[in-house]
Short mmCIF file of C-alpha atoms in Angstrom, two decimals:
data_model
loop_
_atom_site.label_atom_id
_atom_site.label_comp_id
_atom_site.label_asym_id
_atom_site.label_seq_id
_atom_site.Cartn_x
_atom_site.Cartn_y
_atom_site.Cartn_z
CA MET A 1049 0.20 -66.70 -19.24
CA MET A 1050 -2.01 -65.21 -16.63
CA PRO A 1051 -0.27 -64.86 -13.38
CA LEU A 1052 -0.95 -66.80 -10.23
CA LEU A 1053 -3.84 -65.20 -8.23
CA ASN A 1054 -3.63 -65.86 -4.46
CA ARG A 1055 -5.85 -64.71 -1.68
CA ARG A 1056 -3.11 -62.42 -0.25
CA THR A 1057 -2.90 -60.41 -3.60
CA PHE A 1058 -6.45 -59.93 -3.48
CA LEU A 1059 -6.36 -58.72 0.30
CA GLN A 1060 -3.80 -56.20 -0.64
CA GLY A 1061 -6.07 -54.80 -3.53
CA SER A 1062 -9.51 -54.85 -1.76
CA ALA A 1063 -11.19 -51.38 -1.36
CA ALA A 1064 -11.11 -49.80 2.31
CA LEU A 1065 -14.26 -50.92 4.10
CA GLY A 1066 -15.37 -50.30 7.42
CA GLY A 1067 -18.52 -49.33 9.39
CA ALA A 1068 -22.17 -50.87 8.72
CA PHE A 1069 -24.97 -50.27 6.65
CA ALA A 1070 -27.91 -52.56 6.88
CA LEU A 1071 -30.24 -53.76 4.35
CA GLY A 1072 -32.21 -51.09 3.11
CA ALA A 1073 -31.54 -48.81 6.11
CA GLY A 1074 -28.63 -46.11 6.24
CA VAL A 1075 -27.07 -47.10 9.50
CA ALA A 1076 -23.78 -45.81 8.63
CA ALA A 1077 -24.72 -42.79 6.55
CA ARG A 1078 -26.83 -41.52 9.68
CA ALA A 1079 -24.03 -42.19 11.74
CA GLY A 1080 -21.31 -40.63 9.81
CA ALA A 1081 -19.69 -43.78 9.44
CA SER A 1082 -19.26 -44.34 5.67
CA PRO A 1083 -15.89 -45.06 4.31
CA ALA A 1084 -13.68 -43.08 1.95
CA PRO A 1085 -15.17 -43.79 -1.42
CA GLN A 1086 -13.44 -45.56 -4.06
CA VAL A 1087 -13.58 -43.77 -7.17
CA LEU A 1088 -14.61 -45.73 -10.08
CA THR A 1089 -14.38 -43.64 -13.75
CA ALA A 1090 -16.11 -44.68 -16.61
CA GLN A 1091 -13.92 -43.83 -19.52
CA PHE A 1092 -13.32 -44.25 -23.23
CA ALA A 1093 -10.08 -46.48 -24.19
CA ASP A 1094 -8.61 -48.10 -27.27
CA ALA A 1095 -8.19 -51.80 -26.90
CA ARG A 1096 -6.67 -54.73 -28.69
CA ILE A 1097 -9.36 -57.11 -28.74
CA ALA A 1098 -9.85 -58.66 -32.30
CA VAL A 1099 -6.71 -59.94 -33.87
CA ASP A 1100 -6.76 -57.76 -37.05
CA GLY A 1101 -6.68 -54.14 -35.00
CA VAL A 1102 -7.16 -51.84 -32.23
CA THR A 1103 -10.88 -51.11 -31.06
CA PRO A 1104 -11.34 -47.28 -30.52
CA LYS A 1105 -13.65 -46.01 -27.85
CA VAL A 1106 -14.18 -49.17 -25.88
CA MET A 1107 -16.01 -48.43 -22.48
CA THR A 1108 -14.21 -49.23 -19.29
CA TYR A 1109 -13.84 -48.61 -15.68
CA GLY A 1110 -10.86 -47.53 -13.98
CA LEU A 1111 -10.00 -46.65 -10.32
CA GLY A 1112 -9.16 -42.95 -9.89
CA ASP A 1113 -8.23 -40.72 -13.02
CA ALA A 1114 -5.97 -42.97 -14.64
CA LEU A 1115 -6.49 -44.13 -18.24
CA HIS A 1116 -7.76 -47.66 -18.07
CA THR A 1117 -7.27 -49.70 -21.56
CA SER A 1118 -8.24 -53.22 -20.50
CA VAL A 1119 -11.30 -55.29 -18.82
CA PRO A 1120 -12.76 -53.14 -15.63
CA PRO A 1121 -11.60 -53.91 -12.16
CA VAL A 1122 -12.56 -56.72 -10.02
CA LEU A 1123 -14.00 -54.78 -7.03
CA ARG A 1124 -13.70 -56.45 -3.69
CA MET A 1125 -15.94 -56.11 -0.75
CA ARG A 1126 -16.70 -57.95 2.63
CA LYS A 1127 -20.01 -59.07 3.58
CA GLY A 1128 -21.29 -56.82 6.20
CA GLU A 1129 -18.88 -54.07 5.83
CA ALA A 1130 -19.93 -50.94 4.35
CA TYR A 1131 -18.61 -50.21 1.13
CA ALA A 1132 -18.43 -46.71 -0.91
CA ALA A 1133 -17.74 -45.80 -4.67
CA ARG A 1134 -18.03 -42.33 -6.47
CA LEU A 1135 -18.83 -42.89 -10.23
CA MET A 1136 -17.31 -40.31 -11.99
CA ASN A 1137 -18.66 -40.30 -15.48
CA ARG A 1138 -15.79 -39.48 -18.28
CA LEU A 1139 -18.13 -40.60 -21.16
CA ASP A 1140 -20.06 -38.19 -23.64
CA GLU A 1141 -23.47 -39.76 -22.50
CA PRO A 1142 -25.31 -40.36 -18.96
CA THR A 1143 -24.62 -43.44 -17.27
CA THR A 1144 -25.10 -45.32 -13.92
CA VAL A 1145 -24.11 -48.15 -11.90
CA HIS A 1146 -26.40 -50.89 -11.05
CA TRP A 1147 -24.55 -53.78 -8.45
CA HIS A 1148 -25.88 -56.84 -10.13
CA GLY A 1149 -27.23 -59.26 -7.65
CA LEU A 1150 -26.57 -57.29 -4.45
CA ARG A 1151 -29.50 -56.82 -2.10
CA ILE A 1152 -28.96 -53.10 -1.00
CA ALA A 1153 -30.82 -50.11 -0.15
CA ASN A 1154 -33.30 -49.39 -3.37
CA ALA A 1155 -31.63 -45.54 -3.68
CA MET A 1156 -28.28 -47.31 -4.40
CA ASP A 1157 -29.42 -49.66 -7.14
CA GLY A 1158 -28.27 -47.75 -10.19
CA VAL A 1159 -31.69 -47.56 -12.49
CA PRO A 1160 -32.36 -44.21 -13.88
CA GLU A 1161 -35.81 -42.49 -13.15
CA ILE A 1162 -36.73 -45.59 -11.03
CA THR A 1163 -33.68 -45.39 -8.13
CA GLN A 1164 -31.74 -42.28 -9.01
CA PRO A 1165 -31.03 -39.51 -11.43
CA TYR A 1166 -28.89 -39.82 -14.64
CA VAL A 1167 -25.32 -39.34 -14.29
CA TYR A 1168 -24.35 -36.79 -17.07
CA PRO A 1169 -21.01 -36.37 -18.56
CA GLY A 1170 -18.53 -34.92 -16.05
CA ASP A 1171 -20.71 -35.61 -13.22
CA SER A 1172 -20.50 -37.82 -10.34
CA PHE A 1173 -22.77 -39.96 -8.10
CA ASP A 1174 -22.02 -41.43 -4.34
CA TYR A 1175 -23.06 -45.08 -3.75
CA VAL A 1176 -22.72 -46.12 -0.27
CA PHE A 1177 -23.76 -49.92 0.93
CA THR A 1178 -23.39 -52.74 2.80
CA PRO A 1179 -23.53 -56.04 0.66
CA PRO A 1180 -25.36 -58.50 3.02
CA ASP A 1181 -24.40 -61.77 1.09
CA ALA A 1182 -20.87 -63.12 0.11
CA GLY A 1183 -20.37 -64.24 -3.29
CA THR A 1184 -19.74 -63.40 -6.91
CA PHE A 1185 -21.64 -60.58 -8.52
CA TRP A 1186 -21.27 -58.01 -11.09
CA TYR A 1187 -21.56 -54.06 -11.82
CA HIS A 1188 -22.89 -52.18 -15.05
CA PRO A 1189 -24.96 -49.57 -16.37
CA HIS A 1190 -28.30 -49.36 -16.35
CA CYS A 1191 -28.38 -46.70 -19.02
CA ASN A 1192 -28.08 -47.25 -22.87
CA THR A 1193 -27.25 -50.81 -21.70
CA LEU A 1194 -26.97 -52.35 -24.96
CA THR A 1195 -24.10 -49.90 -26.23
CA GLN A 1196 -22.71 -49.22 -22.87
CA ILE A 1197 -22.38 -53.29 -21.56
CA GLY A 1198 -21.73 -54.13 -25.34
CA ARG A 1199 -18.64 -51.91 -25.56
CA GLY A 1200 -17.23 -52.94 -22.27
CA LEU A 1201 -18.80 -51.60 -19.05
CA ALA A 1202 -18.89 -54.41 -17.19
CA GLY A 1203 -16.94 -55.73 -14.19
CA VAL A 1204 -17.03 -58.30 -11.72
CA ILE A 1205 -17.47 -57.91 -7.90
CA VAL A 1206 -16.23 -60.27 -5.33
CA VAL A 1207 -18.00 -60.23 -1.88
CA GLU A 1208 -15.75 -62.27 0.39
CA ASN A 1209 -16.65 -63.66 3.63
CA PRO A 1210 -14.11 -64.50 6.44
CA GLU A 1211 -15.73 -67.72 7.05
CA ASP A 1212 -15.20 -68.97 3.53
CA PRO A 1213 -12.51 -71.81 3.17
CA VAL A 1214 -8.97 -70.35 1.77
CA PHE A 1215 -8.12 -72.34 -1.66
CA ASP A 1216 -4.98 -72.62 -3.22
CA ALA A 1217 -5.84 -70.11 -5.77
CA GLU A 1218 -8.55 -68.05 -7.09
CA ILE A 1219 -9.25 -67.12 -10.78
CA VAL A 1220 -11.97 -64.55 -12.01
CA LEU A 1221 -13.53 -64.78 -15.45
CA ASN A 1222 -15.62 -62.18 -17.42
CA LEU A 1223 -16.87 -63.69 -20.14
CA ARG A 1224 -18.25 -61.47 -23.03
CA ASP A 1225 -18.98 -61.12 -26.83
CA TRP A 1226 -17.88 -58.09 -29.15
CA ARG A 1227 -19.80 -57.03 -32.17
CA LEU A 1228 -16.62 -56.00 -34.30
CA GLY A 1229 -16.04 -55.87 -38.04
CA ALA A 1230 -12.42 -55.49 -39.78
CA GLY A 1231 -9.75 -53.80 -38.40
CA GLY A 1232 -11.58 -54.46 -34.75
CA LYS A 1233 -14.23 -51.74 -35.56
CA PHE A 1234 -17.66 -51.63 -33.72
CA ILE A 1235 -20.43 -52.56 -36.09
CA ASP A 1236 -24.19 -52.34 -35.47
CA PRO A 1237 -24.94 -53.77 -32.18
CA PHE A 1238 -27.98 -55.56 -32.67
CA LYS A 1239 -30.09 -56.49 -35.81
CA PRO A 1240 -33.75 -56.02 -35.40
CA ARG A 1241 -34.77 -59.43 -36.67
CA ASP A 1242 -32.45 -60.94 -34.31
CA ALA A 1243 -33.78 -59.03 -31.42
CA ALA A 1244 -37.19 -60.20 -31.95
CA ARG A 1245 -35.78 -63.70 -31.80
CA GLY A 1246 -33.13 -65.13 -29.37
CA GLY A 1247 -30.89 -61.83 -29.64
CA THR A 1248 -27.88 -60.71 -31.92
CA TYR A 1249 -24.60 -62.78 -31.02
CA GLY A 1250 -21.32 -60.98 -31.03
CA THR A 1251 -18.48 -61.83 -33.57
CA VAL A 1252 -15.44 -61.94 -31.23
CA ARG A 1253 -15.54 -64.07 -28.36
CA THR A 1254 -13.39 -63.20 -25.01
CA THR A 1255 -12.61 -63.99 -21.54
CA ASN A 1256 -11.07 -61.23 -19.72
CA TRP A 1257 -11.08 -59.11 -23.08
CA GLN A 1258 -8.89 -61.77 -24.31
CA ARG A 1259 -9.23 -64.92 -26.71
CA GLU A 1260 -8.85 -68.19 -25.33
CA PRO A 1261 -6.53 -67.02 -22.32
CA VAL A 1262 -4.20 -69.47 -20.31
CA PHE A 1263 -4.25 -69.17 -16.42
CA GLU A 1264 -1.66 -70.94 -13.98
CA ALA A 1265 -2.29 -72.38 -10.91
CA PRO A 1266 -0.57 -74.91 -8.36
CA ALA A 1267 -0.69 -78.53 -9.55
CA GLY A 1268 -2.87 -80.67 -7.79
CA GLY A 1269 -4.46 -77.80 -5.95
CA LEU A 1270 -8.00 -76.70 -5.21
CA VAL A 1271 -8.70 -73.65 -7.18
CA ARG A 1272 -11.93 -71.26 -6.95
CA VAL A 1273 -12.84 -70.09 -10.37
CA ARG A 1274 -15.61 -67.34 -10.03
CA ILE A 1275 -17.68 -66.91 -13.43
CA VAL A 1276 -19.60 -64.12 -14.82
CA ALA A 1277 -21.66 -63.86 -17.99
CA THR A 1278 -21.11 -60.44 -18.53
CA ASP A 1279 -22.33 -60.96 -22.31
CA VAL A 1280 -25.35 -58.98 -23.50
CA THR A 1281 -27.29 -62.08 -25.48
CA ARG A 1282 -25.18 -65.56 -25.19
CA ILE A 1283 -26.31 -68.24 -23.13
CA TYR A 1284 -23.28 -70.69 -22.10
CA THR A 1285 -22.95 -74.37 -21.40
CA MET A 1286 -20.18 -74.96 -19.01
CA ALA A 1287 -18.10 -78.22 -19.36
CA LEU A 1288 -14.48 -79.01 -18.18
CA GLU A 1289 -12.08 -81.37 -19.70
CA GLY A 1290 -9.05 -82.56 -18.08
CA ALA A 1291 -9.64 -82.01 -14.62
CA ALA A 1292 -12.57 -82.40 -12.32
CA ALA A 1293 -14.37 -79.45 -10.85
CA LYS A 1294 -17.49 -78.93 -8.30
CA VAL A 1295 -20.08 -76.37 -8.46
CA VAL A 1296 -20.25 -74.71 -5.03
CA ALA A 1297 -22.21 -71.40 -5.65
CA LEU A 1298 -24.59 -70.24 -8.46
CA ASP A 1299 -25.54 -66.60 -8.89
CA GLY A 1300 -23.74 -65.65 -5.42
CA ASN A 1301 -25.37 -68.16 -3.20
CA PRO A 1302 -23.87 -71.44 -1.88
CA THR A 1303 -25.00 -74.79 -3.16
CA GLU A 1304 -26.42 -76.87 -0.37
CA ALA A 1305 -24.09 -79.48 -1.41
CA PRO A 1306 -21.37 -79.21 -3.84
CA PHE A 1307 -21.71 -81.13 -6.88
CA PRO A 1308 -19.58 -82.25 -9.84
CA LEU A 1309 -19.76 -80.20 -12.99
CA ASP A 1310 -20.93 -82.14 -15.94
CA ARG A 1311 -22.78 -79.73 -18.42
CA LEU A 1312 -24.39 -76.45 -16.75
CA ASP A 1313 -25.99 -73.42 -18.37
CA VAL A 1314 -25.21 -69.83 -17.44
CA GLY A 1315 -27.35 -67.23 -19.32
CA PRO A 1316 -26.47 -63.50 -19.34
CA GLY A 1317 -26.38 -62.13 -15.83
CA GLN A 1318 -25.54 -65.55 -13.98
CA ARG A 1319 -22.77 -66.44 -12.14
CA MET A 1320 -21.10 -69.80 -11.47
CA ASP A 1321 -18.28 -70.58 -8.79
CA LEU A 1322 -16.32 -73.64 -9.23
CA VAL A 1323 -13.70 -75.47 -7.38
CA VAL A 1324 -11.21 -77.29 -9.92
CA ARG A 1325 -8.75 -80.15 -9.01
CA MET A 1326 -5.96 -78.97 -10.88
CA PRO A 1327 -3.87 -81.42 -12.90
CA GLU A 1328 -1.25 -83.48 -10.97
CA SER A 1329 1.78 -82.56 -13.01
CA GLU A 1330 3.51 -79.34 -13.97
CA GLY A 1331 2.50 -78.37 -17.59
CA GLN A 1332 -0.65 -80.32 -17.55
CA THR A 1333 -3.88 -78.52 -18.66
CA ALA A 1334 -7.74 -78.42 -18.22
CA LYS A 1335 -9.71 -76.55 -20.26
CA LEU A 1336 -13.22 -74.84 -19.39
CA GLY A 1337 -15.25 -74.73 -22.44
CA ASN A 1338 -18.63 -73.61 -24.19
CA ASP A 1339 -20.27 -76.83 -25.12
CA ARG A 1340 -23.53 -75.11 -26.38
CA GLY A 1341 -24.34 -75.22 -30.40
CA SER A 1342 -22.48 -77.23 -33.22
CA GLN A 1343 -19.21 -75.34 -32.79
CA PRO A 1344 -17.83 -75.61 -28.78
CA TRP A 1345 -14.83 -73.79 -28.30
CA THR A 1346 -12.40 -72.84 -24.86
CA ILE A 1347 -13.12 -70.15 -22.69
CA ALA A 1348 -10.16 -70.60 -20.61
CA THR A 1349 -7.29 -72.87 -20.00
CA PHE A 1350 -5.97 -73.80 -16.71
CA ARG A 1351 -2.14 -74.86 -16.70
CA SER A 1352 -0.60 -76.71 -13.35
CA VAL A 1353 2.67 -75.06 -12.18
CA GLY A 1354 5.03 -76.36 -9.36
CA ALA A 1355 4.98 -79.27 -7.54
CA SER A 1356 1.66 -81.17 -6.90
CA LEU A 1357 -0.07 -79.94 -3.63
CA LYS A 1358 -1.98 -83.18 -3.29
CA ARG A 1359 -5.57 -81.92 -2.66
CA ASP A 1360 -8.52 -83.75 -2.91
CA LEU A 1361 -11.60 -82.71 -4.17
CA ARG A 1362 -13.50 -84.68 -1.71
CA ASP A 1363 -12.77 -82.26 0.87
CA VAL A 1364 -14.72 -79.52 -0.70
CA ALA A 1365 -17.46 -78.49 1.87
CA PRO A 1366 -20.54 -76.01 1.34
CA LEU A 1367 -19.73 -72.45 1.76
CA PRO A 1368 -21.44 -70.61 4.44
CA PRO A 1369 -25.07 -69.84 3.42
CA ASN A 1370 -26.23 -66.29 2.83
CA PRO A 1371 -28.94 -64.68 5.24
CA ILE A 1372 -31.79 -65.31 2.79
CA ALA A 1373 -35.26 -65.50 4.16
CA GLU A 1374 -37.68 -68.52 3.08
CA ALA A 1375 -40.94 -67.70 2.01
CA ASP A 1376 -43.81 -69.02 3.80
CA LEU A 1377 -45.69 -70.90 1.38
CA SER A 1378 -48.80 -71.18 3.37
CA THR A 1379 -49.60 -67.67 3.30
CA ALA A 1380 -47.88 -66.39 -0.01
CA LYS A 1381 -49.92 -64.52 -2.67
CA ARG A 1382 -49.58 -65.94 -6.07
CA ILE A 1383 -48.88 -63.61 -8.67
CA PRO A 1384 -48.63 -64.52 -12.81
CA ILE A 1385 -46.10 -63.51 -14.60
CA GLU A 1386 -46.48 -63.87 -18.61
CA LEU A 1387 -43.59 -63.45 -20.98
CA THR A 1388 -44.87 -62.74 -24.49
CA ALA A 1389 -44.16 -61.25 -27.87
CA THR A 1390 -45.91 -57.94 -28.66
CA ALA A 1391 -45.92 -55.50 -31.47
CA GLU A 1392 -48.33 -52.78 -29.96
CA HIS A 1393 -46.30 -49.58 -30.39
CA ARG A 1394 -42.90 -48.58 -31.17
CA ALA A 1395 -40.62 -47.71 -28.46
CA THR A 1396 -40.56 -44.57 -26.71
CA PRO A 1397 -37.32 -42.20 -27.16
CA SER A 1398 -35.33 -41.86 -23.95
CA ILE A 1399 -32.01 -40.24 -22.86
CA CYS A 1400 -31.01 -43.69 -21.95
CA GLY A 1401 -31.40 -44.91 -25.12
CA SER A 1402 -33.97 -46.86 -27.35
CA LEU A 1403 -33.72 -49.30 -29.92
CA GLY A 1404 -36.90 -47.79 -31.67
CA TYR A 1405 -38.71 -51.17 -31.55
CA THR A 1406 -41.05 -53.12 -29.41
CA PHE A 1407 -40.97 -56.81 -29.38
CA TRP A 1408 -41.46 -58.20 -26.08
CA ALA A 1409 -43.79 -58.03 -23.00
CA ILE A 1410 -44.53 -58.43 -19.30
CA ASN A 1411 -48.26 -59.24 -18.30
CA GLN A 1412 -49.23 -58.10 -21.79
CA VAL A 1413 -47.29 -54.52 -21.10
CA PRO A 1414 -44.36 -53.85 -22.99
CA TRP A 1415 -41.78 -51.39 -21.24
CA PRO A 1416 -41.73 -48.15 -23.03
CA GLY A 1417 -38.63 -46.89 -21.97
CA ASP A 1418 -36.76 -44.99 -18.99
CA THR A 1419 -39.39 -42.11 -18.17
CA PRO A 1420 -40.10 -40.49 -15.18
CA ASP A 1421 -43.36 -42.64 -14.99
CA PRO A 1422 -42.84 -45.46 -17.11
CA VAL A 1423 -45.70 -48.04 -16.06
CA ALA A 1424 -47.42 -48.98 -12.88
CA PRO A 1425 -45.98 -51.94 -11.47
CA ILE A 1426 -46.51 -55.33 -11.85
CA GLU A 1427 -47.58 -55.63 -8.34
CA GLU A 1428 -47.28 -53.82 -4.93
CA LEU A 1429 -45.64 -56.16 -2.32
CA LYS A 1430 -45.98 -55.85 1.22
CA LEU A 1431 -42.87 -55.29 3.14
CA GLY A 1432 -41.94 -58.89 4.98
CA LYS A 1433 -44.88 -60.81 3.25
CA SER A 1434 -44.38 -64.11 1.14
CA TYR A 1435 -45.08 -64.52 -2.70
CA VAL A 1436 -45.08 -66.86 -5.50
CA LEU A 1437 -44.41 -65.44 -9.07
CA GLN A 1438 -45.92 -68.03 -11.60
CA ILE A 1439 -43.85 -67.35 -14.39
CA SER A 1440 -45.03 -68.59 -17.88
CA ASN A 1441 -42.60 -68.34 -20.96
CA ARG A 1442 -44.92 -67.86 -23.73
CA THR A 1443 -42.12 -67.82 -26.28
CA PRO A 1444 -40.12 -70.22 -28.17
CA HIS A 1445 -36.67 -68.43 -26.59
CA ALA A 1446 -34.93 -68.57 -23.88
CA HIS A 1447 -35.08 -65.38 -21.42
CA PRO A 1448 -32.69 -65.33 -18.31
CA ILE A 1449 -35.20 -62.98 -15.96
CA HIS A 1450 -33.33 -61.17 -13.39
CA LEU A 1451 -34.98 -59.46 -10.50
CA HIS A 1452 -33.46 -56.39 -8.74
CA GLY A 1453 -32.85 -56.00 -5.21
CA LEU A 1454 -34.49 -59.51 -3.67
CA SER A 1455 -33.69 -63.02 -3.94
CA PHE A 1456 -35.96 -65.90 -4.73
CA ARG A 1457 -36.05 -69.68 -4.80
CA ILE A 1458 -37.38 -71.84 -7.54
CA LEU A 1459 -40.06 -74.18 -6.28
CA ASN A 1460 -40.68 -76.40 -9.38
CA SER A 1461 -40.74 -76.05 -13.23
CA ASN A 1462 -42.14 -78.24 -16.29
CA LYS A 1463 -38.58 -78.18 -17.79
CA ARG A 1464 -36.15 -79.02 -15.19
CA SER A 1465 -35.36 -81.29 -12.52
CA PHE A 1466 -32.34 -79.52 -11.10
CA LEU A 1467 -33.45 -76.69 -8.46
CA PRO A 1468 -30.70 -74.18 -7.80
CA PRO A 1469 -29.92 -72.45 -4.13
CA PRO A 1470 -31.80 -68.93 -3.87
CA THR A 1471 -31.05 -66.84 -6.78
CA ASP A 1472 -31.68 -63.62 -8.63
CA THR A 1473 -31.94 -64.99 -12.06
CA ILE A 1474 -33.89 -67.67 -13.51
CA LEU A 1475 -32.85 -68.94 -17.09
CA LEU A 1476 -36.43 -69.69 -18.27
CA LEU A 1477 -36.45 -72.19 -21.49
CA PRO A 1478 -38.62 -72.06 -24.23
CA ASP A 1479 -42.12 -72.75 -23.34
CA GLU A 1480 -40.92 -73.30 -19.39
CA GLN A 1481 -43.57 -72.85 -16.55
CA ALA A 1482 -41.84 -72.20 -13.28
CA GLU A 1483 -42.94 -70.81 -9.76
CA VAL A 1484 -40.49 -69.02 -7.66
CA ALA A 1485 -40.82 -68.10 -3.99
CA LEU A 1486 -39.72 -64.81 -2.41
CA VAL A 1487 -39.95 -62.80 0.93
CA ALA A 1488 -40.70 -58.97 -0.07
CA ASP A 1489 -37.60 -57.92 2.66
CA ASN A 1490 -36.47 -54.85 1.01
CA PRO A 1491 -38.48 -51.77 0.34
CA GLY A 1492 -38.38 -49.66 -2.83
CA ASP A 1493 -38.94 -50.13 -6.69
CA TRP A 1494 -37.48 -53.25 -7.83
CA VAL A 1495 -37.00 -53.95 -11.60
CA ILE A 1496 -37.51 -57.32 -13.10
CA HIS A 1497 -36.20 -57.92 -16.60
CA CYS A 1498 -34.86 -60.21 -19.09
CA HIS A 1499 -30.91 -60.00 -19.26
CA ILE A 1500 -30.66 -60.57 -22.96
CA ILE A 1501 -30.44 -56.63 -23.23
CA GLU A 1502 -32.27 -56.45 -26.67
CA HIS A 1503 -35.18 -58.03 -24.99
CA GLN A 1504 -34.92 -55.95 -22.21
CA LYS A 1505 -34.68 -52.67 -24.23
CA THR A 1506 -37.84 -53.62 -26.36
CA GLY A 1507 -40.21 -54.36 -23.74
CA MET A 1508 -39.36 -57.31 -21.40
CA THR A 1509 -39.00 -55.17 -18.15
CA GLY A 1510 -41.34 -54.34 -15.45
CA TYR A 1511 -40.98 -53.67 -11.66
CA PHE A 1512 -42.42 -54.44 -8.36
CA LYS A 1513 -42.98 -51.99 -5.71
CA VAL A 1514 -42.43 -52.97 -1.96
CA VAL A 1515 -43.78 -51.08 0.61
#
């Protein structure tokens, strides 16, 4: 059983925070007010993930120099307060850290050859930023991503807001597959024919690196469940049996009105925050499952403990909104974004790894690899101006398209009626056409890519330059 996690336990484990660091401007750095860095060590470990053996040389993060053998730690920050991390690379290849979903200064975004140098084995890199938004985010490398994320380098970020309601417990779920064969050994991370389609699925499904874990929480209580899909391929369809729940946030941003969870898709890189009303009696359980496909399975089980707290799900109110600018649609420039298949050339070799194939493109341009001068930007955006991206998925496969450093609002789609709150990722369905609006309020070069990592690494990547 997983132990009960409450707010006080989380606060005791929070990183040292302080000072101020404005979005896109190094206020704290200039004033010398940066906090002491939390040391985040990328390292190898052996871990028991499969049922039939120990998996050697998984990749994980640890705090400090101590050996870490399980899921990377949940990093806790506070909205509007400076945070610092020192990445120590104990791997045998270069790496970086991308702070997925955080609208921070471009130099801190963790993309080699775009925003920072590679962090070579034995070297370190200091990240200092202030998260402007509260919510659920995650961190992962942007170098040799299919191997590094696929072998474990993916952890959850919780940015706390002192104005958030305090729930009776909080549970954090890191969802991911592993490509393991006999004895728990790693097998090839992808198959080319699958990379050219929907992507290559893992063979072992886990939550927090465990198979179908059980978490305990107060009977009759209201529990905030933070869910992050860190898998490199899998799209989940979330459903809950044995309890009721409301969706209070998607991709780090609060829903304008919490709504009941029925079945909701979550693609790679996306996040969902639920408030679950636990079953009434000690020992009763609720099951969070993936209903996608012909063989649904249990992601996690929630087991009630203690006397009922008698909470009411109707008391769940909207979370405080994040300060995301709304685009001025009357002046917004429209930019077409075409997602297509391609076979124009082989990928360029890269120090951050290449899959050796080109299958995908954005606006007919396949990303050549992580090189000092990769391609021209998709568009040069003017700082403070509004834009509408007209995104068309011209393929028969879904693509979770993630934009770094900026948030956007989905305006319309030919495939959906539900429009989520502001987001950094849109899960584009096959043949979907959608319009999304944003304000270019964060200067720098911001990558946009499919978060099915095989698609990202075989061409479906580009970037915007905000000046």
